[in-house]
mmCIF file of C-alpha atoms and ligand atoms in Angstrom:
data_model
loop_
_atom_site.group_PDB
_atom_site.id
_atom_site.type_symbol
_atom_site.label_atom_id
_atom_site.label_comp_id
_atom_site.label_asym_id
_atom_site.label_seq_id
_atom_site.Cartn_x
_atom_site.Cartn_y
_atom_site.Cartn_z
ATOM 1 C CA UNK Q 1 -49.895 -27.586 -102.353
ATOM 2 C CA UNK Q 2 -46.475 -27.422 -104.118
ATOM 3 C CA UNK Q 3 -46.190 -28.023 -107.916
ATOM 4 C CA UNK Q 4 -44.169 -30.950 -109.086
ATOM 5 C CA UNK Q 5 -41.529 -28.797 -110.684
ATOM 6 C CA UNK Q 6 -41.028 -26.802 -107.549
ATOM 7 C CA UNK Q 7 -40.784 -30.153 -105.424
ATOM 8 C CA UNK Q 8 -38.217 -31.455 -107.871
ATOM 9 C CA UNK Q 9 -36.066 -28.315 -107.709
ATOM 10 C CA UNK Q 10 -36.255 -28.375 -103.846
ATOM 11 C CA UNK Q 11 -34.684 -31.795 -103.954
ATOM 12 C CA UNK Q 12 -32.118 -30.748 -106.488
ATOM 13 C CA UNK Q 13 -33.026 -32.885 -109.493
ATOM 14 C CA UNK Q 14 -33.766 -30.289 -112.238
ATOM 15 C CA UNK Q 15 -31.951 -27.314 -110.930
ATOM 16 C CA UNK Q 16 -29.842 -25.303 -113.550
ATOM 17 C CA UNK Q 17 -26.398 -24.544 -112.067
ATOM 18 C CA UNK Q 18 -25.855 -20.856 -111.230
ATOM 19 C CA UNK Q 19 -22.705 -20.637 -113.370
ATOM 20 C CA UNK Q 20 -24.054 -22.381 -116.360
ATOM 21 C CA UNK Q 21 -21.010 -21.869 -118.744
ATOM 22 C CA UNK Q 22 -18.574 -23.431 -116.200
ATOM 23 C CA UNK Q 23 -21.009 -26.144 -115.645
ATOM 24 C CA UNK Q 24 -21.217 -27.063 -119.439
ATOM 25 C CA UNK Q 25 -17.442 -27.378 -119.474
ATOM 26 C CA UNK Q 26 -17.533 -29.589 -116.436
ATOM 27 C CA UNK Q 27 -20.337 -31.709 -117.850
ATOM 28 C CA UNK Q 28 -18.423 -32.107 -121.327
ATOM 29 C CA UNK Q 29 -15.472 -33.388 -119.418
ATOM 30 C CA UNK Q 30 -17.586 -35.656 -117.401
ATOM 31 C CA UNK Q 31 -19.391 -37.020 -120.503
ATOM 32 C CA UNK Q 32 -16.151 -38.610 -121.610
ATOM 33 C CA UNK Q 33 -16.821 -42.349 -121.798
ATOM 34 C CA UNK Q 34 -14.373 -45.018 -120.753
ATOM 35 C CA UNK Q 35 -13.994 -48.724 -120.514
ATOM 36 C CA UNK Q 36 -14.340 -50.932 -117.326
ATOM 37 C CA UNK Q 37 -13.535 -54.699 -117.637
ATOM 38 C CA UNK Q 38 -15.528 -55.912 -120.624
ATOM 39 C CA UNK Q 39 -17.696 -52.905 -120.852
ATOM 40 C CA UNK Q 40 -16.661 -50.186 -123.417
ATOM 41 C CA UNK Q 41 -17.769 -46.597 -123.653
ATOM 42 C CA UNK Q 42 -19.556 -46.264 -120.344
ATOM 43 C CA UNK Q 43 -19.514 -43.521 -117.660
ATOM 44 C CA UNK Q 44 -20.418 -43.229 -114.070
ATOM 45 C CA UNK Q 45 -23.471 -41.142 -113.068
ATOM 46 C CA UNK Q 46 -23.451 -39.624 -109.714
ATOM 47 C CA UNK Q 47 -26.584 -40.293 -107.814
ATOM 48 C CA UNK Q 48 -28.583 -37.148 -107.082
ATOM 49 C CA UNK Q 49 -29.795 -38.108 -103.567
ATOM 50 C CA UNK Q 50 -26.796 -38.800 -101.281
ATOM 51 C CA UNK Q 51 -26.733 -41.804 -99.030
ATOM 52 C CA UNK Q 52 -26.835 -39.627 -95.950
ATOM 53 C CA UNK Q 53 -30.201 -38.110 -96.949
ATOM 54 C CA UNK Q 54 -31.810 -41.619 -97.283
ATOM 55 C CA UNK Q 55 -30.282 -42.753 -94.055
ATOM 56 C CA UNK Q 56 -31.717 -39.662 -92.291
ATOM 57 C CA UNK Q 57 -35.192 -40.626 -93.602
ATOM 58 C CA UNK Q 58 -34.780 -44.141 -92.421
ATOM 59 C CA UNK Q 59 -32.914 -43.342 -89.168
ATOM 60 C CA UNK Q 60 -30.260 -45.984 -89.733
ATOM 61 C CA UNK Q 61 -26.898 -46.419 -91.437
ATOM 62 C CA UNK Q 62 -26.470 -48.581 -94.393
ATOM 63 C CA UNK Q 63 -24.238 -51.558 -93.810
ATOM 64 C CA UNK Q 64 -23.573 -55.040 -94.903
ATOM 65 C CA UNK Q 65 -23.750 -57.848 -92.185
ATOM 66 C CA UNK Q 66 -21.978 -60.668 -93.848
ATOM 67 C CA UNK Q 67 -22.631 -64.086 -92.268
ATOM 68 C CA UNK Q 68 -20.002 -66.752 -93.279
ATOM 69 C CA UNK Q 69 -19.729 -70.298 -92.081
ATOM 70 C CA UNK Q 70 -20.298 -73.978 -92.853
ATOM 71 C CA UNK Q 71 -23.547 -75.301 -94.191
ATOM 72 C CA UNK Q 72 -25.662 -75.825 -91.090
ATOM 73 C CA UNK Q 73 -23.775 -73.408 -88.983
ATOM 74 C CA UNK Q 74 -26.937 -71.288 -88.594
ATOM 75 C CA UNK Q 75 -26.335 -68.449 -91.062
ATOM 76 C CA UNK Q 76 -29.833 -68.269 -92.468
ATOM 77 C CA UNK Q 77 -31.545 -68.889 -89.080
ATOM 78 C CA UNK Q 78 -29.626 -66.074 -87.333
ATOM 79 C CA UNK Q 79 -30.058 -63.662 -90.253
ATOM 80 C CA UNK Q 80 -33.665 -64.167 -90.414
ATOM 81 C CA UNK Q 81 -34.171 -63.850 -86.531
ATOM 82 C CA UNK Q 82 -32.118 -60.628 -86.671
ATOM 83 C CA UNK Q 83 -34.203 -59.272 -89.708
ATOM 84 C CA UNK Q 84 -37.360 -59.802 -87.628
ATOM 85 C CA UNK Q 85 -35.871 -58.029 -84.741
ATOM 86 C CA UNK Q 86 -34.689 -55.147 -86.792
ATOM 87 C CA UNK Q 87 -38.188 -54.830 -88.376
ATOM 88 C CA UNK Q 88 -39.801 -54.798 -84.909
ATOM 89 C CA UNK Q 89 -37.530 -51.618 -84.266
ATOM 90 C CA UNK Q 90 -38.714 -50.083 -87.409
ATOM 91 C CA UNK Q 91 -35.644 -50.753 -89.366
ATOM 92 C CA UNK Q 92 -35.437 -51.260 -93.089
ATOM 93 C CA UNK Q 93 -33.516 -54.410 -94.071
ATOM 94 C CA UNK Q 94 -32.726 -56.682 -97.051
ATOM 95 C CA UNK Q 95 -31.866 -60.418 -96.663
ATOM 96 C CA UNK Q 96 -29.659 -62.085 -99.174
ATOM 97 C CA UNK Q 97 -29.465 -65.729 -98.713
ATOM 98 C CA UNK Q 98 -27.338 -68.293 -100.681
ATOM 99 C CA UNK Q 99 -29.916 -70.888 -101.284
ATOM 100 C CA UNK Q 100 -32.483 -68.244 -102.442
ATOM 101 C CA UNK Q 101 -30.169 -66.338 -104.668
ATOM 102 C CA UNK Q 102 -29.103 -69.426 -106.303
ATOM 103 C CA UNK Q 103 -32.770 -69.778 -107.350
ATOM 104 C CA UNK Q 104 -32.593 -66.621 -109.496
ATOM 105 C CA UNK Q 105 -29.802 -64.137 -109.994
ATOM 106 C CA UNK Q 106 -27.045 -66.893 -109.532
ATOM 107 C CA UNK Q 107 -28.917 -69.865 -110.942
ATOM 108 C CA UNK Q 108 -26.268 -70.290 -113.676
ATOM 109 C CA UNK Q 109 -23.468 -70.876 -111.013
ATOM 110 C CA UNK Q 110 -22.450 -74.197 -109.454
ATOM 111 C CA UNK Q 111 -20.017 -74.977 -106.598
ATOM 112 C CA UNK Q 112 -16.584 -74.960 -108.369
ATOM 113 C CA UNK Q 113 -14.068 -72.485 -106.868
ATOM 114 C CA UNK Q 114 -14.730 -70.073 -109.824
ATOM 115 C CA UNK Q 115 -18.382 -70.211 -109.591
ATOM 116 C CA UNK Q 116 -18.328 -69.665 -105.792
ATOM 117 C CA UNK Q 117 -15.980 -66.689 -106.545
ATOM 118 C CA UNK Q 118 -18.482 -65.213 -108.986
ATOM 119 C CA UNK Q 119 -21.388 -65.902 -106.639
ATOM 120 C CA UNK Q 120 -19.744 -63.873 -103.950
ATOM 121 C CA UNK Q 121 -18.634 -61.085 -106.386
ATOM 122 C CA UNK Q 122 -22.250 -60.552 -107.623
ATOM 123 C CA UNK Q 123 -23.782 -60.678 -104.028
ATOM 124 C CA UNK Q 124 -21.009 -58.390 -102.911
ATOM 125 C CA UNK Q 125 -22.049 -55.822 -105.535
ATOM 126 C CA UNK Q 126 -25.761 -56.258 -104.911
ATOM 127 C CA UNK Q 127 -25.160 -55.799 -101.087
ATOM 128 C CA UNK Q 128 -23.063 -52.778 -101.791
ATOM 129 C CA UNK Q 129 -25.988 -51.266 -103.814
ATOM 130 C CA UNK Q 130 -28.413 -51.908 -100.918
ATOM 131 C CA UNK Q 131 -25.987 -50.480 -98.116
ATOM 132 C CA UNK Q 132 -25.465 -47.364 -100.426
ATOM 133 C CA UNK Q 133 -29.133 -46.917 -100.260
ATOM 134 C CA UNK Q 134 -28.999 -46.891 -96.459
ATOM 135 C CA UNK Q 135 -30.332 -50.406 -95.895
ATOM 136 C CA UNK Q 136 -29.161 -52.770 -93.272
ATOM 137 C CA UNK Q 137 -28.275 -55.640 -95.560
ATOM 138 C CA UNK Q 138 -27.988 -59.143 -94.242
ATOM 139 C CA UNK Q 139 -26.069 -61.498 -96.406
ATOM 140 C CA UNK Q 140 -25.888 -65.205 -95.551
ATOM 141 C CA UNK Q 141 -23.503 -67.209 -97.913
ATOM 142 C CA UNK Q 142 -21.019 -69.982 -96.881
ATOM 143 C CA UNK Q 143 -18.449 -67.702 -98.820
ATOM 144 C CA UNK Q 144 -15.611 -70.202 -98.165
ATOM 145 C CA UNK Q 145 -12.773 -68.140 -99.522
ATOM 146 C CA UNK Q 146 -11.107 -65.322 -97.520
ATOM 147 C CA UNK Q 147 -9.918 -63.638 -100.722
ATOM 148 C CA UNK Q 148 -13.517 -63.394 -102.111
ATOM 149 C CA UNK Q 149 -14.905 -62.058 -98.643
ATOM 150 C CA UNK Q 150 -12.060 -59.516 -98.487
ATOM 151 C CA UNK Q 151 -12.728 -58.301 -102.024
ATOM 152 C CA UNK Q 152 -16.397 -57.500 -101.042
ATOM 153 C CA UNK Q 153 -15.052 -55.754 -97.919
ATOM 154 C CA UNK Q 154 -12.770 -53.580 -100.086
ATOM 155 C CA UNK Q 155 -15.802 -52.578 -102.270
ATOM 156 C CA UNK Q 156 -17.943 -51.460 -99.279
ATOM 157 C CA UNK Q 157 -17.326 -48.073 -97.609
ATOM 158 C CA UNK Q 158 -14.916 -48.248 -94.672
ATOM 159 C CA UNK Q 159 -16.404 -49.760 -91.615
ATOM 160 C CA UNK Q 160 -19.697 -50.719 -93.213
ATOM 161 C CA UNK Q 161 -18.775 -54.265 -93.887
ATOM 162 C CA UNK Q 162 -19.450 -56.341 -90.723
ATOM 163 C CA UNK Q 163 -18.128 -59.935 -91.128
ATOM 164 C CA UNK Q 164 -19.958 -62.354 -88.838
ATOM 165 C CA UNK Q 165 -18.164 -65.765 -88.413
ATOM 166 C CA UNK Q 166 -20.685 -68.591 -87.453
ATOM 167 C CA UNK Q 167 -17.942 -70.516 -85.641
ATOM 168 C CA UNK Q 168 -19.726 -73.842 -85.337
ATOM 169 C CA UNK Q 169 -17.619 -77.087 -85.437
ATOM 170 C CA UNK Q 170 -18.346 -79.345 -88.360
ATOM 171 C CA UNK Q 171 -19.368 -82.068 -85.908
ATOM 172 C CA UNK Q 172 -22.394 -79.951 -84.811
ATOM 173 C CA UNK Q 173 -23.235 -78.967 -88.438
ATOM 174 C CA UNK Q 174 -23.263 -82.552 -89.399
ATOM 175 C CA UNK Q 175 -25.287 -83.537 -86.413
ATOM 176 C CA UNK Q 176 -28.019 -80.891 -87.458
ATOM 177 C CA UNK Q 177 -27.693 -81.707 -91.187
ATOM 178 C CA UNK Q 178 -31.196 -80.368 -91.986
ATOM 179 C CA UNK Q 179 -30.958 -81.026 -95.600
ATOM 180 C CA UNK Q 180 -29.195 -84.325 -95.435
ATOM 181 C CA UNK Q 181 -26.321 -82.881 -97.416
ATOM 182 C CA UNK Q 182 -23.491 -84.131 -94.984
ATOM 183 C CA UNK Q 183 -24.995 -87.550 -95.134
ATOM 184 C CA UNK Q 184 -24.920 -87.554 -98.879
ATOM 185 C CA UNK Q 185 -21.283 -86.070 -98.977
ATOM 186 C CA UNK Q 186 -20.183 -88.766 -96.509
ATOM 187 C CA UNK Q 187 -21.567 -91.359 -98.658
ATOM 188 C CA UNK Q 188 -19.775 -89.993 -101.677
ATOM 189 C CA UNK Q 189 -23.045 -88.992 -103.539
ATOM 190 C CA UNK Q 190 -22.172 -85.260 -103.331
ATOM 191 C CA UNK Q 191 -18.776 -84.081 -104.487
ATOM 192 C CA UNK Q 192 -17.126 -80.893 -103.422
ATOM 193 C CA UNK Q 193 -19.147 -80.329 -100.346
ATOM 194 C CA UNK Q 194 -17.817 -77.547 -98.060
ATOM 195 C CA UNK Q 195 -15.936 -78.898 -95.008
ATOM 196 C CA UNK Q 196 -15.853 -82.484 -96.309
ATOM 197 C CA UNK Q 197 -13.955 -82.393 -99.584
ATOM 198 C CA UNK Q 198 -13.909 -78.700 -100.283
ATOM 199 C CA UNK Q 199 -12.148 -75.908 -98.346
ATOM 200 C CA UNK Q 200 -13.564 -73.430 -95.801
ATOM 201 C CA UNK Q 201 -11.282 -70.644 -94.948
ATOM 202 C CA UNK Q 202 -12.088 -69.228 -91.431
ATOM 203 C CA UNK Q 203 -12.142 -65.473 -91.155
ATOM 204 C CA UNK Q 204 -9.087 -64.012 -89.384
ATOM 205 C CA UNK Q 205 -10.662 -60.754 -88.148
ATOM 206 C CA UNK Q 206 -14.366 -61.228 -88.109
ATOM 207 C CA UNK Q 207 -16.102 -58.271 -86.304
ATOM 208 C CA UNK Q 208 -18.360 -60.771 -84.551
ATOM 209 C CA UNK Q 209 -17.902 -64.422 -83.806
ATOM 210 C CA UNK Q 210 -20.913 -66.336 -82.874
ATOM 211 C CA UNK Q 211 -20.273 -69.709 -81.349
ATOM 212 C CA UNK Q 212 -22.827 -72.643 -80.832
ATOM 213 C CA UNK Q 213 -21.913 -73.184 -77.214
ATOM 214 C CA UNK Q 214 -20.818 -71.190 -74.160
ATOM 215 C CA UNK Q 215 -17.475 -71.895 -72.558
ATOM 216 C CA UNK Q 216 -19.255 -74.302 -70.085
ATOM 217 C CA UNK Q 217 -20.903 -76.312 -72.864
ATOM 218 C CA UNK Q 218 -24.322 -74.637 -72.930
ATOM 219 C CA UNK Q 219 -25.984 -74.366 -76.420
ATOM 220 C CA UNK Q 220 -26.629 -70.725 -77.516
ATOM 221 C CA UNK Q 221 -29.888 -70.197 -79.165
ATOM 222 C CA UNK Q 222 -30.440 -68.284 -82.423
ATOM 223 C CA UNK Q 223 -32.340 -65.628 -80.564
ATOM 224 C CA UNK Q 224 -29.289 -64.911 -78.273
ATOM 225 C CA UNK Q 225 -27.011 -64.938 -81.241
ATOM 226 C CA UNK Q 226 -29.253 -62.402 -83.100
ATOM 227 C CA UNK Q 227 -29.362 -60.234 -79.859
ATOM 228 C CA UNK Q 228 -25.581 -60.259 -79.793
ATOM 229 C CA UNK Q 229 -25.787 -58.824 -83.315
ATOM 230 C CA UNK Q 230 -28.416 -56.313 -82.535
ATOM 231 C CA UNK Q 231 -26.438 -54.921 -79.711
ATOM 232 C CA UNK Q 232 -23.335 -54.574 -82.003
ATOM 233 C CA UNK Q 233 -25.297 -52.711 -84.586
ATOM 234 C CA UNK Q 234 -26.658 -50.319 -81.825
ATOM 235 C CA UNK Q 235 -23.324 -49.870 -80.131
ATOM 236 C CA UNK Q 236 -21.671 -48.989 -83.511
ATOM 237 C CA UNK Q 237 -24.350 -46.383 -84.430
ATOM 238 C CA UNK Q 238 -25.908 -48.176 -87.291
ATOM 239 C CA UNK Q 239 -29.321 -48.072 -85.765
ATOM 240 C CA UNK Q 240 -30.025 -44.352 -85.121
ATOM 241 C CA UNK Q 241 -33.171 -42.494 -84.083
ATOM 242 C CA UNK Q 242 -35.661 -43.436 -81.307
ATOM 243 C CA UNK Q 243 -35.740 -47.180 -82.057
ATOM 244 C CA UNK Q 244 -36.200 -49.625 -79.292
ATOM 245 C CA UNK Q 245 -32.854 -50.907 -77.857
ATOM 246 C CA UNK Q 246 -32.377 -54.665 -78.071
ATOM 247 C CA UNK Q 247 -34.446 -56.669 -75.522
HETATM 248 N N1 PPS G 1 -21.024 -78.645 -102.782
HETATM 249 C C1 PPS G 1 -21.728 -77.801 -102.054
HETATM 250 N N2 PPS G 1 -21.011 -77.027 -101.049
HETATM 251 C C2 PPS G 1 -21.698 -76.406 -100.128
HETATM 252 N N3 PPS G 1 -22.940 -76.109 -100.266
HETATM 253 C C3 PPS G 1 -23.804 -76.782 -101.121
HETATM 254 C C4 PPS G 1 -23.004 -77.653 -102.001
HETATM 255 N N4 PPS G 1 -24.046 -78.212 -102.916
HETATM 256 C C5 PPS G 1 -25.227 -77.584 -102.588
HETATM 257 N N5 PPS G 1 -25.005 -76.831 -101.476
HETATM 258 C C6 PPS G 1 -26.081 -75.993 -100.944
HETATM 259 O O1 PPS G 1 -25.812 -74.653 -101.409
HETATM 260 C C7 PPS G 1 -25.845 -73.761 -100.254
HETATM 261 C C8 PPS G 1 -24.615 -72.910 -100.205
HETATM 262 O O2 PPS G 1 -24.790 -71.946 -101.237
HETATM 263 P P1 PPS G 1 -23.837 -70.553 -101.113
HETATM 264 O O3 PPS G 1 -24.222 -69.788 -102.324
HETATM 265 O O4 PPS G 1 -23.949 -70.000 -99.784
HETATM 266 O O5 PPS G 1 -22.287 -71.275 -101.396
HETATM 267 S S1 PPS G 1 -21.019 -70.542 -101.610
HETATM 268 O O6 PPS G 1 -21.031 -69.260 -100.762
HETATM 269 O O7 PPS G 1 -20.960 -70.148 -103.000
HETATM 270 O O8 PPS G 1 -19.792 -71.449 -101.335
HETATM 271 C C9 PPS G 1 -25.839 -74.653 -98.913
HETATM 272 O O9 PPS G 1 -26.766 -73.915 -98.074
HETATM 273 P P2 PPS G 1 -26.453 -73.688 -96.527
HETATM 274 O O10 PPS G 1 -26.653 -75.079 -95.910
HETATM 275 O O11 PPS G 1 -27.586 -72.641 -96.210
HETATM 276 O O12 PPS G 1 -25.134 -73.036 -96.346
HETATM 277 C C10 PPS G 1 -26.229 -75.974 -99.371
HETATM 278 O O13 PPS G 1 -27.648 -76.176 -99.145
HETATM 279 N N1 ADP G 2 -28.126 -71.349 -82.392
HETATM 280 C C1 ADP G 2 -28.688 -72.496 -82.907
HETATM 281 N N2 ADP G 2 -28.972 -73.498 -82.099
HETATM 282 C C2 ADP G 2 -29.530 -74.739 -82.349
HETATM 283 N N3 ADP G 2 -29.942 -75.018 -83.658
HETATM 284 C C3 ADP G 2 -29.701 -74.071 -84.483
HETATM 285 C C4 ADP G 2 -29.014 -72.745 -84.251
HETATM 286 N N4 ADP G 2 -29.006 -72.055 -85.316
HETATM 287 C C5 ADP G 2 -29.513 -72.896 -86.378
HETATM 288 N N5 ADP G 2 -29.834 -73.978 -85.859
HETATM 289 C C6 ADP G 2 -30.575 -75.101 -86.682
HETATM 290 O O1 ADP G 2 -29.418 -75.503 -87.478
HETATM 291 C C7 ADP G 2 -29.967 -75.986 -88.790
HETATM 292 C C8 ADP G 2 -29.138 -75.153 -89.784
HETATM 293 O O2 ADP G 2 -29.293 -73.777 -89.651
HETATM 294 P P1 ADP G 2 -29.277 -72.919 -90.903
HETATM 295 O O3 ADP G 2 -29.623 -71.686 -90.573
HETATM 296 O O4 ADP G 2 -30.123 -73.599 -92.062
HETATM 297 O O5 ADP G 2 -27.809 -72.952 -91.309
HETATM 298 P P2 ADP G 2 -26.973 -72.484 -92.688
HETATM 299 O O6 ADP G 2 -27.834 -71.245 -93.221
HETATM 300 O O7 ADP G 2 -25.713 -71.986 -92.071
HETATM 301 O O8 ADP G 2 -26.996 -73.607 -93.496
HETATM 302 C C9 ADP G 2 -31.446 -75.636 -88.672
HETATM 303 O O9 ADP G 2 -32.169 -76.748 -88.510
HETATM 304 C C10 ADP G 2 -31.635 -74.636 -87.590
HETATM 305 O O10 ADP G 2 -32.902 -74.721 -87.068
#
């Protein structure tokens, strides 16, 4: 059996550089602290295990699948269905859902434009951390502002942010109204509700657009919507290895 130190050096954690003098100069330069935003005297530490190594272990590529759409458009349902399908294919996923995240990490935020912006900024950063770890990260937030979504896209490595637009007319969302929030908003008991008296900016270039109905008016099930996404992820090479192709 290998000893712990030899295992550690095999993975490059405790290896002393061959040119130790040169490395000391470099590390002194790298140890210079700097300021970022409101944080002073900080510095970036490069991770020892690259994303590609983790992706090779999991046989997948880290990405952010970002569901955006009105309340009731099916974001949570489709994200959840997709996550189960991915798990069946042996893929490692994370699911970040607006309602759930507002119970914890973002419980101090409301629904003003600035709070929604901060909500999306934080979740964008969390989803980037997951994607950088090689995880297929499903994110389900109304995320009504184009600028906020674009900012997240710009933080995630090129091509790894997949915007999914739940293009469901408000009439259908309102007909579903599983939480009775549209009813409350129409009655004036809930102010600033997205789509009623608060804005929703549709994506201009979503990678995937999921509609509620076919051109001839047939309703599309969440399973079919999830299958479309699964096929997309396969076709773009995010699901590598001998996983089962989408059924
Ligand atoms: N004013 C207002 N506007 C929109 N939605 C509201 C509001 N108040 C409460 N809710 C409930 O909060 C859920 C949306 O949270 P999100 O974090 O996804 O919103 S946002 O991205 O910050 O806009 C949303 O959940 P979903 O229906 O799953 O989208 C609602 O249940
Ligand atoms: N493709 C679909 N067809 C029919 N009903 C759906 C579909 N997707 C979601 N629903 C239903 O619509 C309601 C809202 O879905 P939900 O996933 O909670 O939306 P969101 O997360 O966007 O608020 C739920 O009752 C859900 O069962």
